[in-house]
Coordinates of C-alpha atoms in Angstrom, one line a residue:
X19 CA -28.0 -10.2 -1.9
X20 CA -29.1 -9.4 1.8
X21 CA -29.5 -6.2 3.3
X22 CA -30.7 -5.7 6.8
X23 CA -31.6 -2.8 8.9
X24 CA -29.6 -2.7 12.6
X25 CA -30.6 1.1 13.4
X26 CA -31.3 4.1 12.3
X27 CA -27.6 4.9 12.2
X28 CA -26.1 1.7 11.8
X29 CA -26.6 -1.2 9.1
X30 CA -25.3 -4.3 7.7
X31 CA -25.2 -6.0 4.2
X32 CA -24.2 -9.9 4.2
X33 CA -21.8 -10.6 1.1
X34 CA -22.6 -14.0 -1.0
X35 CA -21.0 -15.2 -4.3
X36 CA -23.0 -14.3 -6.6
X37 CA -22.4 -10.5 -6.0
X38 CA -19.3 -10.3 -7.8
X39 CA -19.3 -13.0 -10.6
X40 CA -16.1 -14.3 -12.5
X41 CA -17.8 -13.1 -15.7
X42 CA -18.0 -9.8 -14.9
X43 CA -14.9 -8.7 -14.7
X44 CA -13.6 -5.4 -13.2
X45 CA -10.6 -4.2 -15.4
X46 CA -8.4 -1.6 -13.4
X47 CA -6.6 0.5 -16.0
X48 CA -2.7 1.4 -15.7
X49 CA -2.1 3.1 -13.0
X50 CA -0.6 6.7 -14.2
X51 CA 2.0 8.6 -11.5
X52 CA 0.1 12.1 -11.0
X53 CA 2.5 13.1 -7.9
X54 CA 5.3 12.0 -5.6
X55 CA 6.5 12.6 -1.9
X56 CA 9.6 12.5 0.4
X57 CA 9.1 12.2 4.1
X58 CA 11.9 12.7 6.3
X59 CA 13.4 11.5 9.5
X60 CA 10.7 13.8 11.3
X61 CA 7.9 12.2 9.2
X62 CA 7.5 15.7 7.9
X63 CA 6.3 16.0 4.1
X64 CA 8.7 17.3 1.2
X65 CA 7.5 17.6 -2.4
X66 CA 10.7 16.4 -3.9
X67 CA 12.7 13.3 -4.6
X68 CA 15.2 13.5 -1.8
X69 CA 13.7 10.0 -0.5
X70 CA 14.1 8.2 -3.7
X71 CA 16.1 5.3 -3.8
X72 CA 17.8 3.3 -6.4
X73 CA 17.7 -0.9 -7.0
X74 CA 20.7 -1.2 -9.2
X75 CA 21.1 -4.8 -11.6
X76 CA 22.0 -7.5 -9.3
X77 CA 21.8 -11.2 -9.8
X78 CA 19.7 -13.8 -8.5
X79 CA 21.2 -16.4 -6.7
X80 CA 23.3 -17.4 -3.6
X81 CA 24.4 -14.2 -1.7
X82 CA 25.5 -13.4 1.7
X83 CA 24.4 -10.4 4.0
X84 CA 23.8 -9.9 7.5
X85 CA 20.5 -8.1 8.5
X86 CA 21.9 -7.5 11.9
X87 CA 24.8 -5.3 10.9
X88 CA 24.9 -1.9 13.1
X89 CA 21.2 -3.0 13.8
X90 CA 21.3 -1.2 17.3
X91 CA 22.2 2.1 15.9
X92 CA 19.2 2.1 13.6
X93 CA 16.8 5.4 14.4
X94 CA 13.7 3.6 15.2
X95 CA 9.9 4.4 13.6
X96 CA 8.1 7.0 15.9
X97 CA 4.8 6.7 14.8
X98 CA 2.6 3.9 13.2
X99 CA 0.1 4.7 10.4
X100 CA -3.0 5.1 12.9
X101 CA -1.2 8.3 14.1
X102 CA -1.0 9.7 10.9
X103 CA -4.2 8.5 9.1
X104 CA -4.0 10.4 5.9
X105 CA -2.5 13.2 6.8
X106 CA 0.9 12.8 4.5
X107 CA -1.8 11.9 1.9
X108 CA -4.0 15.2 2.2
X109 CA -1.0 17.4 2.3
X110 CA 0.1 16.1 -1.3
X111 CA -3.5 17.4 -2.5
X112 CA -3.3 20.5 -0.4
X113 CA 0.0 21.6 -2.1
X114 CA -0.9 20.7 -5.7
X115 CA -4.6 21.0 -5.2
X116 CA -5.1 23.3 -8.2
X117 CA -3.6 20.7 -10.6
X118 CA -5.5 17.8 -8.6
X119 CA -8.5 19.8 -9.3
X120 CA -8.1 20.6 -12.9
X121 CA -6.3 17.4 -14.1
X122 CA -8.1 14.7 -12.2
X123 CA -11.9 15.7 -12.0
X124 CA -14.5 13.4 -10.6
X125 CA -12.7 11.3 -8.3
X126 CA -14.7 9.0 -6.2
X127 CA -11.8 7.7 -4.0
X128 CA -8.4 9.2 -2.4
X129 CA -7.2 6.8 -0.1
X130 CA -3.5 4.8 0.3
X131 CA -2.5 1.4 -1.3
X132 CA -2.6 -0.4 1.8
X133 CA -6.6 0.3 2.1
X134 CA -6.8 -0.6 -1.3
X135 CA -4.9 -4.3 -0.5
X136 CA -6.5 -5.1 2.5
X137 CA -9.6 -5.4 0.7
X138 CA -8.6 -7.0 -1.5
X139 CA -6.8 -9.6 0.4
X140 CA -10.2 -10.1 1.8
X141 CA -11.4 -11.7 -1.0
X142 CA -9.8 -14.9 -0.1
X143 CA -10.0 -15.0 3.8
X144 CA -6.5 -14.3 4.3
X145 CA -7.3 -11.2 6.2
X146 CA -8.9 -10.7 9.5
X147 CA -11.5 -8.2 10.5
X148 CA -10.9 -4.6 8.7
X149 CA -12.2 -1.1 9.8
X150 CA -12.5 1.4 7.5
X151 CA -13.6 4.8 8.2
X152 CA -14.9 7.3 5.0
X153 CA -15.7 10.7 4.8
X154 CA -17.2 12.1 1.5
X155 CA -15.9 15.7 1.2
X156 CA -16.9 17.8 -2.5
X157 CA -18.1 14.7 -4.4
X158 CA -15.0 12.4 -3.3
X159 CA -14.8 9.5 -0.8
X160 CA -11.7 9.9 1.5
X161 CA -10.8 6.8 2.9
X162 CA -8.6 5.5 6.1
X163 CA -7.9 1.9 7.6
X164 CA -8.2 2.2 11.1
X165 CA -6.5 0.2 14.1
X166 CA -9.5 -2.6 15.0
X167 CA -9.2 -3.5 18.7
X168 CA -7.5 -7.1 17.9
X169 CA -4.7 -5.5 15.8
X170 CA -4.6 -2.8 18.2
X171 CA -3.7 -5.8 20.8
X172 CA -1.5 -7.6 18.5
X173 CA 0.6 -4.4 17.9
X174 CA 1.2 -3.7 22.0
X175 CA 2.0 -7.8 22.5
X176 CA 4.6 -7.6 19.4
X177 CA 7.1 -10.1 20.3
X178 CA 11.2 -9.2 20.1
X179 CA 11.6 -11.7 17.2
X180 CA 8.6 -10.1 15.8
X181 CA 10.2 -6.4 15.7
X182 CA 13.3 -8.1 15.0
X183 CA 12.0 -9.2 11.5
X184 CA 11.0 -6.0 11.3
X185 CA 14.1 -4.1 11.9
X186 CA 15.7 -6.7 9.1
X187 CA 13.2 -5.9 6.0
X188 CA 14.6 -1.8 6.6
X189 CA 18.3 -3.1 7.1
X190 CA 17.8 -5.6 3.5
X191 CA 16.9 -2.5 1.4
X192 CA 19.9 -0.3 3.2
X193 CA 22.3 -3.3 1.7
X194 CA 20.5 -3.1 -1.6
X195 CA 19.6 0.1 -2.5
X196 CA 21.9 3.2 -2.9
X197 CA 21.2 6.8 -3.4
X198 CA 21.6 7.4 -6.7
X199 CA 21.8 4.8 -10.3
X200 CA 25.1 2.5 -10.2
X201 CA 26.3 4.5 -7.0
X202 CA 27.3 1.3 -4.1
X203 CA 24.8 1.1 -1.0
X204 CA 26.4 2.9 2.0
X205 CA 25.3 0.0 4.5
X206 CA 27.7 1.8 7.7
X207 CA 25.0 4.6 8.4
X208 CA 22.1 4.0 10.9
X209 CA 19.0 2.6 9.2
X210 CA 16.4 5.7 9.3
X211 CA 12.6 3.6 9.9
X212 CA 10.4 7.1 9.4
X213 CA 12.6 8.3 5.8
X214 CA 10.2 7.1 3.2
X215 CA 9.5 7.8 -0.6
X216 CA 5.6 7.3 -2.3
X217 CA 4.6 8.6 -5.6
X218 CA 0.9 9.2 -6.2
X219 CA -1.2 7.2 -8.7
X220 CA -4.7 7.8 -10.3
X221 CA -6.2 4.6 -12.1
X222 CA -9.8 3.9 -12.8
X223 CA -11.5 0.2 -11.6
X224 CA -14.3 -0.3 -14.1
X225 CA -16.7 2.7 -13.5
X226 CA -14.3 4.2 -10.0
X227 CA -11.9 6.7 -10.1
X228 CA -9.0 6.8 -7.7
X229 CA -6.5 8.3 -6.1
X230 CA -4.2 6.8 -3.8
X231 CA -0.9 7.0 -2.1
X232 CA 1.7 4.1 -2.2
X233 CA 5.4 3.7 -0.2
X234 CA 7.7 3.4 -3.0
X235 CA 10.6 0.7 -1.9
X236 CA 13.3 1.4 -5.2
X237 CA 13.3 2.5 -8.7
X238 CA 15.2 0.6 -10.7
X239 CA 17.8 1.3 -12.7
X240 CA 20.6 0.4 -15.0
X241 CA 23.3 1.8 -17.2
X242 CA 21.7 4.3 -19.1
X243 CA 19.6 5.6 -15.9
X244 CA 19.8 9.5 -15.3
X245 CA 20.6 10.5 -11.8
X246 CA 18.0 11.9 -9.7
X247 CA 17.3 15.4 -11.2
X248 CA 17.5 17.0 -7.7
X249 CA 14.9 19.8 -8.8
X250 CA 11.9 21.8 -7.4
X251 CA 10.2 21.6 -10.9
X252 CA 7.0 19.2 -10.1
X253 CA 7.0 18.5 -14.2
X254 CA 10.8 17.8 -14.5
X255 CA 10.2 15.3 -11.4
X256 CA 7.0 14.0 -12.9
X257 CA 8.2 13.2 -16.1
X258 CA 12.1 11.7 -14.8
X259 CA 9.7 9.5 -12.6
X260 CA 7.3 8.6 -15.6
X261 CA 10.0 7.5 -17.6
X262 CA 11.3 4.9 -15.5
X263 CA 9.8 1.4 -13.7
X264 CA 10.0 0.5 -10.2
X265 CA 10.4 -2.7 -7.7
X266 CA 9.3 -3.4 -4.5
X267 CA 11.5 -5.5 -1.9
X268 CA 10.5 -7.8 0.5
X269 CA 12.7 -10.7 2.7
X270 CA 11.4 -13.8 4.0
X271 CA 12.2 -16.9 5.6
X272 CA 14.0 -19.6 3.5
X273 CA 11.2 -21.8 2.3
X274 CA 12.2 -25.5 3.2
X275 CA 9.0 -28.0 2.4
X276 CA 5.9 -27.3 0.7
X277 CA 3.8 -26.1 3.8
X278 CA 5.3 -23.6 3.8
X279 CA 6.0 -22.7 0.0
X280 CA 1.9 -22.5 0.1
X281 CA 1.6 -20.1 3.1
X282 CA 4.0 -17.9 1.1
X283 CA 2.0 -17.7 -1.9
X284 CA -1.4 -17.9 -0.4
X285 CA -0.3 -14.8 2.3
X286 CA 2.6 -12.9 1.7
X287 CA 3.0 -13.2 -2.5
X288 CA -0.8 -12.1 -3.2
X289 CA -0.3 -8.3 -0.9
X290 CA 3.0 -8.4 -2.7
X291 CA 0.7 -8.9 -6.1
X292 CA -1.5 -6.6 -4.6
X293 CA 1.8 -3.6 -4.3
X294 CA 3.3 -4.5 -7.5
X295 CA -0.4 -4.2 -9.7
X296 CA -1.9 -1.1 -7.7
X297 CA 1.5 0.8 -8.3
X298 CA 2.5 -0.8 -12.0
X299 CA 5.9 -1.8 -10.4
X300 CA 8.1 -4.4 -12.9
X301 CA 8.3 -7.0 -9.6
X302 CA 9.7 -8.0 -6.6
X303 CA 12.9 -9.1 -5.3
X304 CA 12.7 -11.5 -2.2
X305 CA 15.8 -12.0 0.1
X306 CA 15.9 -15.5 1.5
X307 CA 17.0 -15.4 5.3
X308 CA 18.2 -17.7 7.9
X309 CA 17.1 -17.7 11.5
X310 CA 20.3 -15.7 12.2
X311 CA 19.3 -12.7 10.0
X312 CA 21.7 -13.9 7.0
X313 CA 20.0 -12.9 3.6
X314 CA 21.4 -16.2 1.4
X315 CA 19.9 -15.9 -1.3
X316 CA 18.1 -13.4 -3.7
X317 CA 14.8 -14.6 -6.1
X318 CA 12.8 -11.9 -8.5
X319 CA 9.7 -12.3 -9.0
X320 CA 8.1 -10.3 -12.2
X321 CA 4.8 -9.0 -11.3
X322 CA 2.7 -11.0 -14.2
X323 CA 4.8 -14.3 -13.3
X324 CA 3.5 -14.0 -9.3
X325 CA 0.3 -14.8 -10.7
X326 CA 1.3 -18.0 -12.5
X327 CA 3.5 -19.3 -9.9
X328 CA 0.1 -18.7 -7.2
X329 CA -2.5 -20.1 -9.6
X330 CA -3.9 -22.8 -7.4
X331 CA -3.8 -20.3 -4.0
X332 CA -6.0 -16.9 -5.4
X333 CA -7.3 -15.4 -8.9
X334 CA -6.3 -11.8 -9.4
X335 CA -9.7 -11.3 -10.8
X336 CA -11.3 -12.1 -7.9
X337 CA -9.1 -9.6 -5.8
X338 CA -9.9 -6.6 -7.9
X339 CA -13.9 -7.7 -8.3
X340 CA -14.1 -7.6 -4.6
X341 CA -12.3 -4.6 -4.7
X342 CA -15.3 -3.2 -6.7
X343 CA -18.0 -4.3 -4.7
X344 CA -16.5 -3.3 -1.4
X345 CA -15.7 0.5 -3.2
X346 CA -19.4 0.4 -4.8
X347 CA -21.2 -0.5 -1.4
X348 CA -19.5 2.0 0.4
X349 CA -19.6 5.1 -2.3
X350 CA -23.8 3.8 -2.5
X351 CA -24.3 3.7 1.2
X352 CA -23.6 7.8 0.9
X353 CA -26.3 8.4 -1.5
X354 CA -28.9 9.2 1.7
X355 CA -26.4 12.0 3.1
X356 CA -26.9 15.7 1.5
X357 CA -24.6 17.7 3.9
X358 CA -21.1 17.4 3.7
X359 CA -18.5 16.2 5.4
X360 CA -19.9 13.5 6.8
X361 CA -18.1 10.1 7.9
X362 CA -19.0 6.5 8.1
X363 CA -17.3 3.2 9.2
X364 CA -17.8 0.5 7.8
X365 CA -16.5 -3.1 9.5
X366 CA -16.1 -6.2 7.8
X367 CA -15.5 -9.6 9.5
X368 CA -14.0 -12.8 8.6
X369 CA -17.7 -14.0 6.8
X370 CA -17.0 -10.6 4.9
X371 CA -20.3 -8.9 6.5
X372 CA -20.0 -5.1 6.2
X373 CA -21.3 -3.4 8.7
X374 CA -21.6 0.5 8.5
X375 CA -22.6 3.2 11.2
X376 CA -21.9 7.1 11.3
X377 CA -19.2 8.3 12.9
X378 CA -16.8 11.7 13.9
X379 CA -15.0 13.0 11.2
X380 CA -11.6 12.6 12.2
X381 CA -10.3 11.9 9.0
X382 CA -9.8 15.6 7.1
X383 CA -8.7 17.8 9.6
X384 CA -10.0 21.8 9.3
X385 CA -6.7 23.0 7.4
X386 CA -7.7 20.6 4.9
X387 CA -11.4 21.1 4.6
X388 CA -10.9 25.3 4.6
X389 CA -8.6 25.2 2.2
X390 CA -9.0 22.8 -0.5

């Protein structure tokens, strides 16, 4: 392993092989539920399960629905996830901060699933650059992706077909989902980009203890499901939540030679691994399109049955060993600091070289750090 001074603030460690072994595996226990959000069309935070929505049995196969319906009237998202950093995030361990505190001691990392996957996606080159900023606050590591300057560019030069595709994933889960179990999806009302659902998880990776946040897409249900209790009881919720699994949804271009079969498992089916393993959902439904926007046909994919079908593309073992490594560098490269908070970035390219300087704390804003 290499590890080479840039500056007194700044410093880089060079990542080979042999740092994260096949044999040593990194087992990531079952991610439990410990907490759940609603955010609303003013991306404002609600502790219930107004947001939760409901994949009801449906069959795989040829189908036929058309992602541009009322398209135009859909209320567009108003702010991107660089806005919001962790805000949603902190508020959830604001408002329940006593039972965060008391239930889940010693945790090394709060952070959202999509930090989580990025990293882990790494692992195989299929990411670019990432930027990660940290902030260790009372013994934890709070962690944020943050807008490099190439995605930065790529977002601003987003083509029309690109937020087209876009604006088709939200309109595929209007068609699918519905409001509550065996109820049928209302697909005449404007598509509502900033309404989301995430439920809270707290797993362990070999010696780590998280915390994270993770968009929830559908929970899926069938005859016997209960409706959605509709209560201000955080146990009732917890518990209706507990007892039930959950799916994420996804559309894609149909697939029409192997070229492009690969790039869908080597890109798009190991983040969806990545989702369904981080958040213990069942699987993942895929809806087929056409150039046109016409969802033809619908494929699940169960979660353990992904990693079969990408065998020859990425090892799952792999993913979550690097996810160690990257987790243990950065929770090590703290051990100097005695005053806290105090922030880091850390920047790893394509070569996965980590790079990590000091930085502002713009990640836990004062309400947070005078009250928790």
């Amino acid at each position: 392993m290499s590890y080479h001074k840039k500056s007194s603030s700044s410093r880089k460690r060079v990542y080979h092989n042999s740092d994260f072994r096949q044999r040593n595996h990194k087992i990531l226990s079952k991610p439990l539920i410990v907490g759940y959000m609603s955010v609303d069309v003013n991306r404002e935070y609600f502790p219930n399960l107004s947001q939760l929505k409901f994949l009801n049995p449906i069959s795989s196969g040829q189908i036929s629905l058309d992602l541009n319906h009322n398209i135009d009237v859909a209320v567009k998202r108003t702010t991107d996830e660089n806005d919001e950093k962790i805000d949603l995030l902190l508020k959830f361990i604001s408002h329940n901060s006593e039972y965060i505190n008391t239930t889940y001691k010693n945790l090394d990392f709060v952070t959202y699933r999509r930090t989580l996957i990025s990293v882990m996606c790494s692992a195989f080159g299929v990411s670019e650059s990432l930027t990660i900023r940290a902030c260790l606050f009372r013994g934890t590591i709070y962690l944020c992706s943050v807008e490099n300057a190439n995605e930065l560019l790529r977002r601003k030069s987003r083509t029309k077909d690109e937020e087209k595709y876009c604006a088709w994933g939200y309109k595929f889960e209007q068609y699918i989902l519905s409001d509550q179990p065996n109820l049928t999806p209302n697909i005449e009302k404007p598509v509502i980009e900033n309404e989301e659902f995430s439920l809270f998880y707290f797993t362990t990776l070999d010696n780590l203890n998280l915390l994270y946040g993770a968009q929830i897409d559908a929970l899926l249900a069938n005859e016997s499901t209960t409706e959605n209790p509709k209560s201000n009881d955080f146990e009732t919720n917890l518990s209706y939540l507990r007892s039930n699994k959950f799916a994420e949804l996804k559309t894609n271009r149909e697939i029409q030679n192997i070229r492009q079969e690969r790039i869908f498992k080597r890109y798009k089916l190991l983040r969806c691994w990545c989702q369904c393993i981080l958040a213990d959902l069942s699987g993942l439904l895929v809806g087929f399109r056409n150039d046109l926007g016409e969802v033809q046909r619908l494929e699940w994919f169960d979660t353990q049955d992904i990693v079969m079908y990408c065998k020859n593309e990425w090892n799952p073992q792999q993913a979550l060993n690097f996810l160690h490594y990257f987790l243990s560098y950065v929770k090590n490269s703290f051990e100097p600091y005695r005053t806290e908070p105090v922030a880091l970035q850390f920047e790893m390219d394509t070569d996965k070289i980590i790079t990590v300087a000091e930085c502002n704390n713009d990640i836990l804003p004062n309400w947070f750090t005078l009250k928790t």
